[in-house]
Coordinates of C-alpha atoms in Angstrom, one line a residue:
Chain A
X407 CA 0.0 0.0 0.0
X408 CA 2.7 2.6 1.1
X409 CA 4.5 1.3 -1.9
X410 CA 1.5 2.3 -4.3
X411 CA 1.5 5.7 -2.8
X412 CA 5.3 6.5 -3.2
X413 CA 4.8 5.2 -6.7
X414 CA 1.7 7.5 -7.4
X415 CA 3.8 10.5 -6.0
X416 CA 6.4 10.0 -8.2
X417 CA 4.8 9.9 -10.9
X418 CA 2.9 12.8 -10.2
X419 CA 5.6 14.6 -9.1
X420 CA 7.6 13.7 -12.6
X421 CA 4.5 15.3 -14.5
X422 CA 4.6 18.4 -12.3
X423 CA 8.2 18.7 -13.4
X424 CA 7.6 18.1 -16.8
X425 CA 4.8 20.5 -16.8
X426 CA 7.0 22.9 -14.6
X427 CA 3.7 23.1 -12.1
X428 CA 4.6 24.2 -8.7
X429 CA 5.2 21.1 -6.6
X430 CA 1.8 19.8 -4.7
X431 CA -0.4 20.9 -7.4
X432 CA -1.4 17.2 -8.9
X433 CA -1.1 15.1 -5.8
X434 CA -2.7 15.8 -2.4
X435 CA 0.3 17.1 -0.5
X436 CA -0.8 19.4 2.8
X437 CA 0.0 22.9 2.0
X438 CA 1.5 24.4 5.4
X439 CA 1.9 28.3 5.1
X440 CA 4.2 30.1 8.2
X441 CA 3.0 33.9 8.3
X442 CA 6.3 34.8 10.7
X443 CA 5.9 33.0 14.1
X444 CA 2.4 34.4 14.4
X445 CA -0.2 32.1 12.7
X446 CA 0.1 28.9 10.6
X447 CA -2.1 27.5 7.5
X448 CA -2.2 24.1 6.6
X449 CA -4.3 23.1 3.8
X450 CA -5.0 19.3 2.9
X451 CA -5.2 18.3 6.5
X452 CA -6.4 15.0 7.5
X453 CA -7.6 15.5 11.2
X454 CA -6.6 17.4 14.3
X455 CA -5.1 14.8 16.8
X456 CA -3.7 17.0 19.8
X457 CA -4.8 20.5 20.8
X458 CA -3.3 22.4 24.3
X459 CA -1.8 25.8 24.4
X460 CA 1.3 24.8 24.0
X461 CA 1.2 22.1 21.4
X462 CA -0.5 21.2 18.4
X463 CA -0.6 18.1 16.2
X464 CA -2.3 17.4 12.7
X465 CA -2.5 14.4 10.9
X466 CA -1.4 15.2 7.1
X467 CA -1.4 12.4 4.0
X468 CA 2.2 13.2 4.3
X469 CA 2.8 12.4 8.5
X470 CA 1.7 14.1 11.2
X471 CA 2.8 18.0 11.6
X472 CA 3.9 19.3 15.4
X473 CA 3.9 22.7 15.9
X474 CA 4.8 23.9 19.5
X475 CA 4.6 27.5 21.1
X476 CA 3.3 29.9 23.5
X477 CA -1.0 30.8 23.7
X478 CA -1.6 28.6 20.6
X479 CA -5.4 28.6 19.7
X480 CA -6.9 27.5 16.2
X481 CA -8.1 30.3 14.5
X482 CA -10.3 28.4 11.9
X483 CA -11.3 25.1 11.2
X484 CA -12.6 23.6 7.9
X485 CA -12.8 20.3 6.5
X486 CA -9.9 21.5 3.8
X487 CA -7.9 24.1 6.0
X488 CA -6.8 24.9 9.7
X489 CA -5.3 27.7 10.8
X490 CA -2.8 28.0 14.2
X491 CA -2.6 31.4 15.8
X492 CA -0.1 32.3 18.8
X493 CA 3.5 32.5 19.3
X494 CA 5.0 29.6 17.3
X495 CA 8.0 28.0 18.7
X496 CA 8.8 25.1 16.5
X497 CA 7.4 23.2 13.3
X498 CA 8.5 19.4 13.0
X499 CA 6.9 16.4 11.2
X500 CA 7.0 13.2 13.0
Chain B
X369 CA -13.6 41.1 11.9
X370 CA -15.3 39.3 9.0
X371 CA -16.3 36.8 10.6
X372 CA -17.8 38.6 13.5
X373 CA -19.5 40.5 11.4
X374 CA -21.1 37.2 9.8
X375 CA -21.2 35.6 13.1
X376 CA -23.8 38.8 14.0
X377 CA -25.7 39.0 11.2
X378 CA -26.2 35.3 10.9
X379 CA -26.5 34.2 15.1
X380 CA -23.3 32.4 16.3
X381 CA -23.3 29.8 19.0
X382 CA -20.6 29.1 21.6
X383 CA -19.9 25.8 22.3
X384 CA -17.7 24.0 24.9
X385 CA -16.5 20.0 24.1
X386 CA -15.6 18.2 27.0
X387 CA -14.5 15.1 27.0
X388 CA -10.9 13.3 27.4
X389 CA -10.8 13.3 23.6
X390 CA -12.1 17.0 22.4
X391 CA -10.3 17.2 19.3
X392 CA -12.8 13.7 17.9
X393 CA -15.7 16.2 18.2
X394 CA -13.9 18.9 16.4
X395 CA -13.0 16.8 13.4
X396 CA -16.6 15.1 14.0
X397 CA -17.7 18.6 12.9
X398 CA -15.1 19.6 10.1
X399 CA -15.6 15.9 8.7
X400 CA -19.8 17.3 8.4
X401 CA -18.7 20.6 7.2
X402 CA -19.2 22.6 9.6
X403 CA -16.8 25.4 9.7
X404 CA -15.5 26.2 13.4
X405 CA -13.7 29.1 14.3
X406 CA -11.9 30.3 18.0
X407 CA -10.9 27.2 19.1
X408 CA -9.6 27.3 22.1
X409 CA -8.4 25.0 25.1
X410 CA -9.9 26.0 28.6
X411 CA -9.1 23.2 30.1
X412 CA -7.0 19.5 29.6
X413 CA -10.8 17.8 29.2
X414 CA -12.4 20.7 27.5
X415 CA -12.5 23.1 24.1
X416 CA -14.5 26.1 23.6
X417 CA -15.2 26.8 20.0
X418 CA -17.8 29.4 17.8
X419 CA -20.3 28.0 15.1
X420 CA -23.1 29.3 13.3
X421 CA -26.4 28.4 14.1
X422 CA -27.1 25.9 11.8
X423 CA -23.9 24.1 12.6
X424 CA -25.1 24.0 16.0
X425 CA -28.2 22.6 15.1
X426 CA -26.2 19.9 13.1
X427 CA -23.9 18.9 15.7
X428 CA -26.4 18.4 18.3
X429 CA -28.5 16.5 15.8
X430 CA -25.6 13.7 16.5
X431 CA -26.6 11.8 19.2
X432 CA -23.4 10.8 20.4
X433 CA -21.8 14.1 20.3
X434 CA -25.5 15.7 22.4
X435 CA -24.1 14.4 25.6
X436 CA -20.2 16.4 25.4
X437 CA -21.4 19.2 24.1
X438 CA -22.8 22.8 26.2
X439 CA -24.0 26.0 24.7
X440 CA -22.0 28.9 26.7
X441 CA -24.4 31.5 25.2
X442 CA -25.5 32.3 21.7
X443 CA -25.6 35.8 19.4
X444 CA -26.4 37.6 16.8
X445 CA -29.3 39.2 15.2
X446 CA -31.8 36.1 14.6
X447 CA -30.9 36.1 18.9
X448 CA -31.6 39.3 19.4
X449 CA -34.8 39.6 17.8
X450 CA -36.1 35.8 19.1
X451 CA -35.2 37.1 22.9
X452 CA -37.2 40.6 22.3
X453 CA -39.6 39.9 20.0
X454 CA -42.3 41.7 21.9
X455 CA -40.1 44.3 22.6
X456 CA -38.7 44.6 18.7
X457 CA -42.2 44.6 18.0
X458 CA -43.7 47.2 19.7
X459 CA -40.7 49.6 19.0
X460 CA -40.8 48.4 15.0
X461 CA -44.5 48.2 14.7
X462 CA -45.1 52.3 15.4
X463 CA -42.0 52.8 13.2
X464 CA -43.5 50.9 10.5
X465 CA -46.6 52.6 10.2
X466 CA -44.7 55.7 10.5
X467 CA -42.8 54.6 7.4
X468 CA -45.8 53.2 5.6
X469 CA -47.8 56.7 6.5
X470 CA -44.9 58.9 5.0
X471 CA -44.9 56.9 2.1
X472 CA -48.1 56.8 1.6
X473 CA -48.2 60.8 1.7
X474 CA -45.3 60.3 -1.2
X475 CA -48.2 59.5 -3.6
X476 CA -51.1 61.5 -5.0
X477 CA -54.6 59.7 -3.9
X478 CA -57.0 62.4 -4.8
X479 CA -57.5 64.8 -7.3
X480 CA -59.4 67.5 -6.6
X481 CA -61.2 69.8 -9.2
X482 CA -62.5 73.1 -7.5
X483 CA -65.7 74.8 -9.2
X484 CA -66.0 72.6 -11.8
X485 CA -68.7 71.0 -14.2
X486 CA -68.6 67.1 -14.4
X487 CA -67.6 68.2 -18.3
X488 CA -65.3 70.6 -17.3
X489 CA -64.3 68.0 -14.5
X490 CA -63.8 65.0 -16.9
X491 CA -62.0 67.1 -19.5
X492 CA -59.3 68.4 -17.1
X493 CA -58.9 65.2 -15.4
X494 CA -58.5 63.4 -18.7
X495 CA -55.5 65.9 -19.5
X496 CA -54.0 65.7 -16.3
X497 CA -53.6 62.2 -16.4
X498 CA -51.4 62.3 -19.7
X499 CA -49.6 65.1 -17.7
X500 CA -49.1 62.0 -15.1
X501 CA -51.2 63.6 -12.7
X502 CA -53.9 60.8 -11.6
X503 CA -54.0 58.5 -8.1
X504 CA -51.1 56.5 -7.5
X505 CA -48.5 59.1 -8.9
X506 CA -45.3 59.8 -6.8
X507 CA -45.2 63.5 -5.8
X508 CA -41.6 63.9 -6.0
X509 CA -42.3 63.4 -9.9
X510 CA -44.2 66.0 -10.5
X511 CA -43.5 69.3 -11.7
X512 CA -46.3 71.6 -11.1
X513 CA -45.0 74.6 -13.5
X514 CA -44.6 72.5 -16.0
X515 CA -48.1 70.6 -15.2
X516 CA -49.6 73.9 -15.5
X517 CA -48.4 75.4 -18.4
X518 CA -48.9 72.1 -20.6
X519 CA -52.8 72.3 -19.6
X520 CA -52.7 75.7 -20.7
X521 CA -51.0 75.2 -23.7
X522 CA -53.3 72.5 -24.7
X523 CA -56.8 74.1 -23.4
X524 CA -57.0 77.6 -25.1
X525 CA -60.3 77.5 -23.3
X526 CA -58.5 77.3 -20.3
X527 CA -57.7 81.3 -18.8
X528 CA -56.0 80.3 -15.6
X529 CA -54.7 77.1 -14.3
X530 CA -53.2 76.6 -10.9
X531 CA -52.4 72.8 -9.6
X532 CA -51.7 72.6 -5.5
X533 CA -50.1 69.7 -4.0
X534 CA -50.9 69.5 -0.5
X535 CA -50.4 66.1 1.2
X536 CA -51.9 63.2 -0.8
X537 CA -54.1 65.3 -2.8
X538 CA -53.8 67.7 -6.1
X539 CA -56.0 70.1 -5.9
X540 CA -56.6 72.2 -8.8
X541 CA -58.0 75.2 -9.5
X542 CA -58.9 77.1 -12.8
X543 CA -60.8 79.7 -14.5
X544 CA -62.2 79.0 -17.9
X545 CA -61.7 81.8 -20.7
X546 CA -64.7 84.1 -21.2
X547 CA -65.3 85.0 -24.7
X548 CA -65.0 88.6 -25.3
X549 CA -68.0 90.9 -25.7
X550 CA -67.7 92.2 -29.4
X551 CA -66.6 95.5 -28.4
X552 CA -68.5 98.5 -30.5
X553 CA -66.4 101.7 -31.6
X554 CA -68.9 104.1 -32.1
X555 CA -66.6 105.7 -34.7
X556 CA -67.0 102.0 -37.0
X557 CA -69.7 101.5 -39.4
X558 CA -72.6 99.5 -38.1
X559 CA -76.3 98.2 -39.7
X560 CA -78.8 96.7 -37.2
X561 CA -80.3 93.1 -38.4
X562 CA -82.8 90.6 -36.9
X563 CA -81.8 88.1 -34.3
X564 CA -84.7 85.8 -34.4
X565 CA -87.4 85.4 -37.2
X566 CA -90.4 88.0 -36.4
X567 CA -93.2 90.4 -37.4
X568 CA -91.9 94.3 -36.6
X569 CA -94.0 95.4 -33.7
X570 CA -92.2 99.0 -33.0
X571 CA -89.0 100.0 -34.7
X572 CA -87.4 103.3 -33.3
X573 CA -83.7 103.8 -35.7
X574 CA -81.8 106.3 -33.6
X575 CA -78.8 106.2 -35.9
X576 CA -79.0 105.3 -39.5
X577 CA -82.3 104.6 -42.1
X578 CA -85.1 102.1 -41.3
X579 CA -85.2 99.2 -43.8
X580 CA -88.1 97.5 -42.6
X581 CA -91.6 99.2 -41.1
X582 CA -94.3 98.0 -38.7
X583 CA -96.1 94.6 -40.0
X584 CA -93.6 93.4 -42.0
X585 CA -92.1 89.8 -41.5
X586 CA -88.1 89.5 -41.3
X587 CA -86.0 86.5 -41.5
X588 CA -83.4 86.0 -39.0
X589 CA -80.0 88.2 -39.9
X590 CA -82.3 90.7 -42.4
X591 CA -81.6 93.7 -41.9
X592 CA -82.9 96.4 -39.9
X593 CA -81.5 99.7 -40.0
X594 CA -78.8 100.7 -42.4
X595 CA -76.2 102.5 -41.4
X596 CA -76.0 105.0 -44.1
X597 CA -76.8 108.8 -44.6
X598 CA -77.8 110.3 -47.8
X599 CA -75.3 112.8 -49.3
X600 CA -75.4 115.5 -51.4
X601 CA -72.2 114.1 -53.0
X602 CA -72.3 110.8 -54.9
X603 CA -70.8 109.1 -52.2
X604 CA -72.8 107.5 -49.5
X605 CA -71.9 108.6 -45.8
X606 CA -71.7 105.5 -43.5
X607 CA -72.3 105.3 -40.5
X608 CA -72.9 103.3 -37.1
X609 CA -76.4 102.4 -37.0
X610 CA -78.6 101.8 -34.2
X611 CA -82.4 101.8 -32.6
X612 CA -84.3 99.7 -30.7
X613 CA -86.6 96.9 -32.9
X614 CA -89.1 95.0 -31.2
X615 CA -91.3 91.8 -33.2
X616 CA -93.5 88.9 -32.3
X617 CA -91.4 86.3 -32.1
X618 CA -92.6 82.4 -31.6
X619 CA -90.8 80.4 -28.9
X620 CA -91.5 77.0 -28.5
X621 CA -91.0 74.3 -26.4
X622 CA -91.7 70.4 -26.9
X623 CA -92.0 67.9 -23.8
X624 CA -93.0 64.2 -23.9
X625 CA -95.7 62.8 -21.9
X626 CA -95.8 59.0 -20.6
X627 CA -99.0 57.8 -20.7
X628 CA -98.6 56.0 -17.7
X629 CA -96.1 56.1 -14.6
X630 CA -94.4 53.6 -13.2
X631 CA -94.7 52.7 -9.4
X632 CA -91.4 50.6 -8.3
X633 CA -92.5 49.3 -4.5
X634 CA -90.0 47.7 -2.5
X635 CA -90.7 44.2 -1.2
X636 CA -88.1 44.4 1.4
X637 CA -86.3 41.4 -0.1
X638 CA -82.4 42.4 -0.8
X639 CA -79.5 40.7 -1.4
X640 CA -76.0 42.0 -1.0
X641 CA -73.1 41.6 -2.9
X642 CA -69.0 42.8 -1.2
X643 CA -66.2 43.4 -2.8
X644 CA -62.5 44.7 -2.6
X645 CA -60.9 46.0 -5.1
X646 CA -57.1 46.9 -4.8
X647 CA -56.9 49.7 -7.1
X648 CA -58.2 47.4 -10.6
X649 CA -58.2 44.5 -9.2
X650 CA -61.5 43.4 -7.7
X651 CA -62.0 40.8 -5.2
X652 CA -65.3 39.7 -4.9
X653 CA -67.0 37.9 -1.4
X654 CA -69.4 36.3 -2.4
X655 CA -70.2 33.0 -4.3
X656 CA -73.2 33.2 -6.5
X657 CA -73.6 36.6 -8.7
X658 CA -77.0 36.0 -10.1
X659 CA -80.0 37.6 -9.1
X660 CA -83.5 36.0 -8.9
X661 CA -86.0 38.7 -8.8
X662 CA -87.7 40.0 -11.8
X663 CA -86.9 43.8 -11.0
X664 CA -84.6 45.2 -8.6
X665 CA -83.1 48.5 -8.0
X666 CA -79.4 48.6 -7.6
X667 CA -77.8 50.8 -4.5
X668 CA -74.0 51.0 -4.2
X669 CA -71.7 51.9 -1.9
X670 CA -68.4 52.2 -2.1
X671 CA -65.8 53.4 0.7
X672 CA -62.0 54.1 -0.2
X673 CA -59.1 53.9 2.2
X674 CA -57.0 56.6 0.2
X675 CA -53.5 56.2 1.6
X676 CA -53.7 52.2 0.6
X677 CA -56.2 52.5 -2.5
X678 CA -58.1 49.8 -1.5
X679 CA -62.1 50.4 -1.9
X680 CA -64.6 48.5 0.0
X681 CA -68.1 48.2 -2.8
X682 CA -71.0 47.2 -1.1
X683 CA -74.2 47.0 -3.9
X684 CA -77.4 45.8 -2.3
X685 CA -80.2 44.7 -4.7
X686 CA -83.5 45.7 -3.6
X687 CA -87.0 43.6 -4.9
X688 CA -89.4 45.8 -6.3
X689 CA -93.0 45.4 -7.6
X690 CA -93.1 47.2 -10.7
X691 CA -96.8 48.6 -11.1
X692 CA -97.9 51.2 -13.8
X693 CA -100.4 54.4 -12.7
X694 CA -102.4 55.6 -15.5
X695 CA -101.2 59.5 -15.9
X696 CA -103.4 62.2 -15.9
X697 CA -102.6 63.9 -19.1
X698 CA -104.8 67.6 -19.2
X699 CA -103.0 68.0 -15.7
X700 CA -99.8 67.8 -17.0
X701 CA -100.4 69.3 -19.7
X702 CA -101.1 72.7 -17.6
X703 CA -98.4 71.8 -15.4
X704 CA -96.2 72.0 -18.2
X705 CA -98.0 75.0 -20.4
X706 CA -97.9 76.6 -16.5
X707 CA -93.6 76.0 -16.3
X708 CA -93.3 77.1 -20.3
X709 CA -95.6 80.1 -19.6
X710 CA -93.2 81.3 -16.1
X711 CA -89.9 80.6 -17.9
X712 CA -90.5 82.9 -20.5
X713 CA -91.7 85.5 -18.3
X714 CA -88.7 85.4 -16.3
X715 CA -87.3 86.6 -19.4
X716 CA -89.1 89.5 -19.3
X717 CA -90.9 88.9 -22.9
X718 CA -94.7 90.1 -22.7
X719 CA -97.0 87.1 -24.3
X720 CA -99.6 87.8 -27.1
X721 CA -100.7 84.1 -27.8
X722 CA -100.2 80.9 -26.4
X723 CA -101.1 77.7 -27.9
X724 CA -100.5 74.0 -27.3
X725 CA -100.9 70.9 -29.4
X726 CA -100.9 67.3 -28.3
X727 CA -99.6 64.4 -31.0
X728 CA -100.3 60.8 -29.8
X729 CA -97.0 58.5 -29.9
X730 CA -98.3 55.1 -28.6
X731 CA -97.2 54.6 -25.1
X732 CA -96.4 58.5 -24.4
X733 CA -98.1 62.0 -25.8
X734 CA -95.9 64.5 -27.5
X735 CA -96.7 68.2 -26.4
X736 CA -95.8 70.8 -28.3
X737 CA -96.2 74.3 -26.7
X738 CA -95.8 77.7 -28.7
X739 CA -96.1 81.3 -27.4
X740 CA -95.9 84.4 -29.7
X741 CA -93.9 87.0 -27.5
X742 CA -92.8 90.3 -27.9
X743 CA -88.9 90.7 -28.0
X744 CA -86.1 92.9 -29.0
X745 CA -84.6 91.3 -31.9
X746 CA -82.1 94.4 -32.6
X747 CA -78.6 93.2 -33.3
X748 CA -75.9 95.4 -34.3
X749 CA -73.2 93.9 -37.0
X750 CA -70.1 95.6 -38.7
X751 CA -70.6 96.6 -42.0
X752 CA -69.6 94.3 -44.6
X753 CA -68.4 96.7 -47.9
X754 CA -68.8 93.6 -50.1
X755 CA -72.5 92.1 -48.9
X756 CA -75.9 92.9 -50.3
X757 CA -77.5 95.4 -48.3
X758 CA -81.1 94.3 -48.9
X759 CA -80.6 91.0 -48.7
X760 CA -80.6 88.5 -45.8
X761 CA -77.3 87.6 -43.7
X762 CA -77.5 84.3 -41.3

């Protein structure tokens, strides 16, 4: 299964480089946009798993995204996009 | 800011999740799409987060979310008005008929035509309505200069026009035109001729030379007195002429007679028919239309409620027993010779003979009365160089 999926991405990401599209634009990747260390975007998120002031953790198609800080709250929530407000510390996939 | 803004407009609803595992119900609700906004952590077991109304009517239509979920309070407009209805109400409902009432006074709903004859009435009304005066028209549209000056544009017969606007009505006033007397210069040449066709009783000519002498029968227009002088030169001297010419003159009058009368007595039975209309649009309230009496006379009344042009027409049919009254004809025949015989001595004409004739015409009698009076028939005329003095002029 994770085979097929590496497979599918590289193919899609071949055609996005034969096409020169920006990368993400064919497959499903999350989209994570950093505005400074104030707020956070992600786009193509799977599901929030862990929410506290100090840490949050979204499940992505491509692993789960930790971002850790200071007064973190979720600005927004959709079923396409979330959006991380307070003072963000650090961003690491696990 | 946007979204408070949308949150007022559309009611928002503050929710708290609690619950070791918060963030299932928050992907519960992204996963029906339902967009959640101000997420925030209170507590380790519990998450405080804003949704619309509808959303919160969705999420607590799950049945195993009902149970972790707690409204914290709700806002918004659709709030605001469900908590003070009665409040909203009562402030809204004056205000609205305060708005309604100043609108309604926006519009003309009467036109009113002072001192006028239902011709005169008609006429005008008929003109101001392709002016775009006529019920329902805004005021603001309507320019009374112009209003006025287009009626008396297009009414010579008109002399003065003046079109008010006060609150919903249009109230106009006017003056017809008076035709100008035919004004006599003394220093013009004149003859005198006949106005009516008569036998010369007395003919006095203070100016100019009798054409005509006692006794003699003139046509209407013949003339009287001449307006010339003899000369010694070959030249006739005109003049104005002028006298006083009196003649037997027949007036007549002609009136028809019904031999009988007709007596309409009411039997008491009625039957009454209401409607609305909204300004052409009728509405009638009731269900069968026809009428089952033989005769009936028909009474309507109809009440209008201006400012919403909505009129209330009641017509009531009445039963009546239609019997006929033989007339008595010689006494309306003197009744009527009597009225002939006053109206023309209210004209101040002296009577020599009076005569009446009656002519049968099946169901009525047709009365002719005649009355040989004596009347000025004087009427002065400018001279025309090119007619035919001794002839007649109509």
């Amino acid at each position: 299964m994770k085979e097929n999926k590496k497979q599918k991405r590289g193919v899609l990401s071949k055609a996005e480089g034969i096409l020169d599209f920006a990368t993400g634009t064919l497959g499903n990747l999350p989209n994570i946009t950093l505005y400074g260390t104030a707020a956070l975007e992600i786009d193509n998120f799977k599901s929030l798993l862990d929410f506290s002031p100090d840490t949050v953790r979204v499940n992505t198609s491509d692993g789960i995204v930790r971002i850790d800080g200071i007064k973190l709250h979720l600005a927004f929530m959709s079923d396409e996009s979330i959006s991380v407000k307070g003072e963000i510390r650090n961003l690491s996939f696990e | 800011m946007k979204l408070k803004l949308i949150d007022f407009i559309f009611g928002a609803c503050r929710i708290e999740a609690r619950g070791a595992f918060c963030e299932r119900i928050i992907n519960i609700a992204t996963g029906k799409n339902i967009f959640i906004h101000d997420i925030v952590r209170t507590a380790p077991d519990r998450i405080e987060f804003t949704v619309s109304l509808k959303g919160s009517r969705l999420l607590f239509s799950e049945s195993e979310l009902e149970d972790s979920l707690h409204i914290l309070h709700q806002s918004g407009l659709p709030i605001l008005f469900s908590k003070r209805k009665a409040r909203i109400i009562a402030l809204t409902g004056p205000l609205v008929v305060f708005l309604l009432l100043f609108l309604s006074t926006q519009f003309i709903w009467h036109v009113n035509i002072v001192n006028a004859t239902r011709e005169e009435e008609a006429v005008i009304l008929k003109e101001l309505e392709k002016l775009g005066v006529k019920r329902g028209a805004l005021k603001m549209a309507i320019d009374q200069g112009n209003v006025k000056n287009q009626l008396l544009i297009d009414n010579p017969h008109l002399m003065w026009l003046w079109v008010d606007i006060r609150g919903a009505s249009a109230i106009v006033k006017f003056a017809p035109r008076a035709v100008a007397p035919e004004i006599f210069n003394e220093d013009d040449f004149y003859n005198v001729y006949s106005s009516h066709d008569a036998v010369i009783t007395k003919i006095i000519p203070t100016n100019g030379i009798a054409k005509v002498s006692v006794g003699d029968t003139v046509l209407k227009g013949q003339m009287l007195i001449e307006g010339v002088m003899p000369s010694d030169s070959e030249n006739e001297k005109h003049i104005h002429a002028s006298g006083e010419v009196y003649g037997n003159v027949w007036e007549e009058k002609c009136v028809t007679i019904p031999r009988k009368n007709e007596i309409r007595t009411p039997t008491g039975n009625k039957i009454e028919h209401l409607s609305i209309n909204f300004k052409k649009f009728p509405l009638k309230l009731y269900i069968n239309s026809s009428i089952l009496y033989d005769n009936y006379d028909i009474i309507e009344n109809n009440r209008t409620f201006v400012p919403f042009g909505v009129t209330f027409r009641k017509t009531e049919y009445h039963e009546v027993l239609v019997t006929y009254e033989e007339n008595n004809l010689d006494h309306l025949q003197k009744q009527h010779e009597a009225e002939f015989i006053k109206e023309l001595s209210e004209k101040g004409f002296p009577i020599v003979y009076s005569e009446s004739f009656i002519n049968d015409n099946g169901d009525s009698v047709f009365l002719t009365m005649r009355a040989l009076c004596e009347e000025p028939i004087a009427k002065e005329r400018r001279m025309n160089f090119g007619e035919n003095y001794s002839g007649t002029d109509n």
